[in-house]
Tab-separated table of C-alpha atoms in Angstrom:
chain	number	residue	atom	x	y	z
A	16	MET	CA	-73.718	59.948	-5.176
A	17	ARG	CA	-74.647	64.116	-5.387
A	18	ASN	CA	-74.507	64.738	-1.622
A	19	VAL	CA	-73.183	61.818	-0.162
A	20	PRO	CA	-70.031	63.272	-1.424
A	21	GLY	CA	-70.538	66.297	-1.852
A	22	THR	CA	-71.360	67.079	1.584
A	23	ALA	CA	-67.927	65.200	2.919
A	24	LEU	CA	-65.928	67.444	0.407
A	25	TYR	CA	-67.689	70.586	1.538
A	26	TYR	CA	-67.019	69.792	5.632
A	27	SER	CA	-63.057	68.905	4.663
A	28	THR	CA	-62.845	71.866	2.443
A	29	LEU	CA	-65.043	74.717	4.586
A	30	SER	CA	-62.746	73.222	8.308
A	31	ASP	CA	-59.460	73.051	6.282
A	32	ILE	CA	-59.984	77.530	5.100
A	33	ARG	CA	-61.007	78.278	8.534
A	34	ARG	CA	-58.370	76.355	9.414
A	35	LEU	CA	-56.177	78.573	7.705
A	36	PHE	CA	-58.136	82.204	8.476
A	37	SER	CA	-57.026	80.109	12.490
A	38	LEU	CA	-53.726	79.600	11.757
A	39	ARG	CA	-53.341	83.093	10.573
A	40	HIS	CA	-54.275	84.232	13.138
A	41	ARG	CA	-51.821	82.936	14.783
A	42	ILE	CA	-48.898	83.861	13.203
A	43	ASN	CA	-50.418	87.807	13.193
A	44	SER	CA	-51.193	87.915	16.953
A	45	SER	CA	-51.898	91.792	15.190
A	46	SER	CA	-54.886	90.483	14.063
A	47	PRO	CA	-58.268	90.188	16.619
A	48	ILE	CA	-59.632	87.122	17.340
A	49	PRO	CA	-63.290	87.310	19.195
A	50	GLN	CA	-63.342	85.314	22.628
A	51	ARG	CA	-65.847	82.138	22.822
A	52	SER	CA	-67.630	82.407	25.347
A	53	THR	CA	-68.299	78.039	26.560
A	54	THR	CA	-66.077	74.977	24.894
A	55	SER	CA	-69.526	73.827	23.328
A	56	SER	CA	-67.895	74.170	20.350
A	57	SER	CA	-64.807	72.352	19.143
A	58	LEU	CA	-64.230	74.846	15.492
A	59	PRO	CA	-62.397	78.297	15.742
A	60	VAL	CA	-63.729	81.584	16.351
A	61	LEU	CA	-63.255	83.897	12.844
A	62	SER	CA	-64.890	87.076	12.148
A	63	ASN	CA	-67.766	87.085	9.993
A	64	ILE	CA	-66.507	88.490	6.895
A	65	GLU	CA	-63.890	85.196	7.196
A	66	ASN	CA	-66.626	83.045	8.295
A	67	LEU	CA	-68.114	84.173	4.822
A	68	ILE	CA	-65.201	83.506	2.656
A	69	ALA	CA	-64.633	79.986	3.884
A	70	GLY	CA	-68.101	79.271	3.414
A	71	MET	CA	-68.486	80.331	-0.797
A	72	VAL	CA	-64.988	79.457	-1.780
A	73	ALA	CA	-65.637	75.906	0.061
A	74	ARG	CA	-69.014	75.785	-2.323
A	75	GLY	CA	-67.925	77.563	-4.563
A	76	SER	CA	-65.389	75.154	-5.518
A	77	ILE	CA	-67.330	71.531	-4.676
A	78	GLY	CA	-70.242	72.575	-6.515
A	79	PHE	CA	-67.519	72.869	-10.027
A	80	VAL	CA	-66.481	69.244	-8.934
A	81	MET	CA	-69.375	68.341	-8.381
A	82	MET	CA	-71.583	70.049	-11.454
A	83	PRO	CA	-71.593	66.682	-14.016
A	84	ILE	CA	-73.852	64.395	-11.635
A	85	THR	CA	-76.148	67.865	-10.154
A	86	ILE	CA	-77.017	68.375	-14.020
A	87	VAL	CA	-78.416	64.853	-13.863
A	88	LYS	CA	-80.643	65.222	-10.589
A	89	ILE	CA	-81.362	67.913	-11.716
A	90	ARG	CA	-83.247	66.479	-15.169
A	91	TYR	CA	-83.785	63.162	-12.900
A	92	GLU	CA	-86.300	65.172	-11.051
A	93	SER	CA	-88.216	66.821	-13.830
A	94	ASN	CA	-90.845	65.615	-15.936
A	95	LEU	CA	-88.964	66.979	-18.937
A	96	TYR	CA	-86.545	64.307	-19.995
A	97	LYS	CA	-86.582	60.385	-19.877
A	98	TYR	CA	-83.832	58.957	-19.059
A	99	LYS	CA	-83.274	55.908	-17.115
A	100	SER	CA	-80.130	55.172	-16.116
A	101	ILE	CA	-77.054	57.846	-14.376
A	102	TRP	CA	-74.792	56.505	-17.791
A	103	GLY	CA	-77.793	57.425	-20.816
A	104	ALA	CA	-78.644	60.258	-18.919
A	105	LEU	CA	-74.818	61.050	-18.763
A	106	SER	CA	-74.622	59.510	-22.969
A	107	SER	CA	-77.551	61.696	-23.929
A	108	ILE	CA	-75.492	65.163	-21.950
A	109	ILE	CA	-72.786	64.501	-23.773
A	110	LYS	CA	-73.798	63.193	-27.302
A	111	THR	CA	-76.895	66.283	-27.204
A	112	ASP	CA	-74.887	69.411	-25.411
A	113	GLY	CA	-71.000	67.958	-26.220
A	114	ILE	CA	-68.820	68.017	-22.432
A	115	LYS	CA	-69.782	71.730	-21.006
A	116	GLY	CA	-73.902	70.380	-21.164
A	117	LEU	CA	-72.554	69.074	-18.120
A	118	PHE	CA	-71.640	72.593	-16.900
A	119	TYR	CA	-74.864	73.939	-17.685
A	120	GLY	CA	-76.401	76.848	-14.955
A	121	TYR	CA	-72.524	76.434	-13.309
A	122	GLY	CA	-72.148	79.858	-13.012
A	123	ALA	CA	-76.288	81.220	-11.926
A	124	THR	CA	-75.178	78.039	-9.056
A	125	ALA	CA	-72.309	79.557	-7.756
A	126	ILE	CA	-74.073	82.597	-7.700
A	127	LYS	CA	-76.309	81.268	-4.968
A	128	ASP	CA	-74.526	78.367	-3.841
A	129	ALA	CA	-71.282	80.479	-2.872
A	130	PRO	CA	-73.653	83.715	-1.226
A	131	THR	CA	-75.667	80.698	0.720
A	132	SER	CA	-73.240	78.598	1.412
A	133	GLY	CA	-70.923	82.127	2.656
A	134	LEU	CA	-74.744	83.722	4.089
A	135	ASN	CA	-75.136	80.185	5.886
A	136	VAL	CA	-71.763	79.866	7.557
A	137	LEU	CA	-71.808	83.722	8.893
A	138	PHE	CA	-74.979	82.818	10.841
A	139	TYR	CA	-74.388	79.906	11.771
A	140	GLU	CA	-70.957	81.663	14.159
A	141	ARG	CA	-72.950	84.492	14.310
A	142	PHE	CA	-76.171	82.772	16.491
A	143	LYS	CA	-74.151	80.546	17.719
A	144	LEU	CA	-71.757	82.434	19.452
A	145	ALA	CA	-75.029	84.130	20.294
A	146	LEU	CA	-76.373	81.842	22.777
A	147	GLN	CA	-73.648	80.750	23.962
A	148	ASP	CA	-74.077	84.304	25.673
A	149	TYR	CA	-76.991	84.557	26.165
A	150	SER	CA	-78.886	80.474	26.514
A	151	SER	CA	-75.801	79.078	28.137
A	152	SER	CA	-78.255	76.373	29.932
A	153	LEU	CA	-78.850	74.753	26.063
A	154	SER	CA	-76.626	71.629	25.709
A	155	PRO	CA	-74.369	71.647	22.755
A	156	THR	CA	-76.468	69.413	20.453
A	157	ALA	CA	-79.075	71.724	21.040
A	158	MET	CA	-76.946	74.577	20.938
A	159	HIS	CA	-75.636	73.607	16.765
A	160	MET	CA	-79.281	72.228	15.832
A	161	ILE	CA	-80.930	76.050	16.708
A	162	SER	CA	-78.057	77.237	15.146
A	163	GLY	CA	-78.080	75.369	12.249
A	164	THR	CA	-81.300	75.925	11.596
A	165	PHE	CA	-81.717	79.511	11.347
A	166	ALA	CA	-78.987	79.834	8.893
A	167	GLY	CA	-79.977	77.446	6.704
A	168	SER	CA	-83.215	79.411	7.011
A	169	MET	CA	-82.021	82.332	6.521
A	170	SER	CA	-79.821	81.547	4.123
A	171	ALA	CA	-82.378	79.352	1.899
A	172	PHE	CA	-85.015	82.331	2.594
A	173	ILE	CA	-81.754	85.093	1.889
A	174	THR	CA	-80.978	83.142	-1.601
A	175	GLN	CA	-84.088	82.229	-3.065
A	176	PRO	CA	-84.238	83.533	-6.373
A	177	PHE	CA	-81.353	82.209	-7.290
A	178	ASP	CA	-81.745	79.071	-7.385
A	179	MET	CA	-85.103	79.123	-8.335
A	180	LEU	CA	-83.316	80.906	-11.683
A	181	LYS	CA	-80.351	78.494	-11.894
A	182	THR	CA	-83.210	75.293	-11.725
A	183	ARG	CA	-84.544	76.712	-15.151
A	184	ILE	CA	-80.972	77.172	-16.309
A	185	GLN	CA	-80.280	73.003	-15.737
A	186	LEU	CA	-83.849	72.836	-17.151
A	187	LYS	CA	-84.980	74.654	-20.361
A	188	PRO	CA	-80.519	75.925	-20.838
A	189	SER	CA	-82.010	77.521	-25.003
A	190	GLU	CA	-84.741	79.395	-22.704
A	191	TYR	CA	-82.402	80.444	-20.100
A	192	SER	CA	-78.940	81.391	-21.174
A	193	ASN	CA	-77.633	83.443	-17.658
A	194	MET	CA	-78.914	83.971	-15.376
A	195	PHE	CA	-79.928	87.772	-16.763
A	196	ARG	CA	-81.840	87.003	-19.390
A	197	GLY	CA	-83.276	84.558	-17.251
A	198	ALA	CA	-84.395	87.047	-14.823
A	199	SER	CA	-85.774	89.819	-17.473
A	200	LYS	CA	-87.645	86.664	-18.835
A	201	VAL	CA	-89.143	85.218	-15.098
A	202	LEU	CA	-89.924	88.989	-14.348
A	203	LYS	CA	-91.381	90.623	-17.353
A	204	GLU	CA	-93.450	86.770	-18.090
A	205	GLU	CA	-94.061	86.143	-14.735
A	206	GLY	CA	-93.949	88.426	-11.887
A	207	LEU	CA	-91.593	89.225	-8.672
A	208	LEU	CA	-93.369	86.911	-6.672
A	209	ARG	CA	-91.922	83.492	-8.994
A	210	PHE	CA	-88.861	84.587	-8.248
A	211	PHE	CA	-89.866	82.675	-4.674
A	212	ASP	CA	-91.962	79.373	-6.384
A	213	GLY	CA	-90.803	76.432	-3.927
A	214	LEU	CA	-89.461	78.543	-1.388
A	215	THR	CA	-91.446	77.104	1.575
A	216	LEU	CA	-90.278	73.638	0.387
A	217	ARG	CA	-86.788	74.765	0.324
A	218	LEU	CA	-86.930	75.657	3.483
A	219	GLY	CA	-88.209	72.571	5.320
A	220	ARG	CA	-85.423	70.747	3.498
A	221	LYS	CA	-82.962	73.047	4.138
A	222	THR	CA	-83.261	73.885	7.694
A	223	MET	CA	-83.176	69.707	9.006
A	224	GLN	CA	-80.895	69.777	6.409
A	225	ASN	CA	-78.650	72.472	8.116
A	226	ALA	CA	-79.525	71.395	11.712
A	227	ILE	CA	-78.850	67.928	10.748
A	228	GLY	CA	-75.134	68.557	9.226
A	229	TRP	CA	-73.540	71.427	11.320
A	230	THR	CA	-74.748	69.339	14.774
A	231	LEU	CA	-72.938	65.908	13.055
A	232	PHE	CA	-69.833	68.505	12.099
A	233	GLU	CA	-69.277	70.030	15.379
A	234	ALA	CA	-70.241	66.183	17.178
A	235	LEU	CA	-67.647	64.827	14.692
A	236	VAL	CA	-64.929	67.469	14.943
A	237	THR	CA	-64.706	67.559	19.006
A	238	TRP	CA	-64.640	63.643	18.776
A	239	PHE	CA	-61.994	63.589	16.051
A	240	GLN	CA	-60.184	66.402	18.718
A	241	GLU	CA	-60.834	64.725	21.912
A	242	HIS	CA	-58.771	61.182	20.857
A	243	LYS	CA	-56.452	63.164	18.835
A	244	ILE	CA	-56.535	62.704	15.499
A	245	ASN	CA	-55.633	65.053	13.756
A	246	LEU	CA	-57.797	66.065	10.196
């Protein structure tokens, strides 16, 4: 209920934002566009800052829409709550904390997810271009898988402290009321290394998820374009 619509909304929003940037380049011929060395990808080529902005805006907006089900998911996965159903969880949260309870930790989530997604898009596009220049013998599928793996691991590692804080805010909002107080509490009581708790598991999940996601997305975009289906 979270990942399927969330992923679909994210990639469609990201595609629309990147298409707008690409259209701006076509209208304004003075805006330089880096040239792709091969035709292994159907996605437009944008600058680093445009890829960063596109990923951040897409993730930040979709993260807000999906926040209530994200809260339920996080609490279901912990042993602090005894919810018996999704509806029961939503009702309990609203009864206890009000509507705002469904959006606890959104600031921390946005601070974590938006940069993660922006860096992910940036790393993916840059590494894909580098592979095209230096490893032209790779198939498009292999190129997208490798680029997605690299982008997922790099973006996950850089933003791991924010992910750890986001989870704590959503699980224990009374103890970790916001990102800054949470960071101070963790640093003072547990030390710097605690910010990287769960990094190994997150790297394993994010790299595979990212590699599969980008590869399927590229394949679907190519298929739609070949069949002249306007997205």
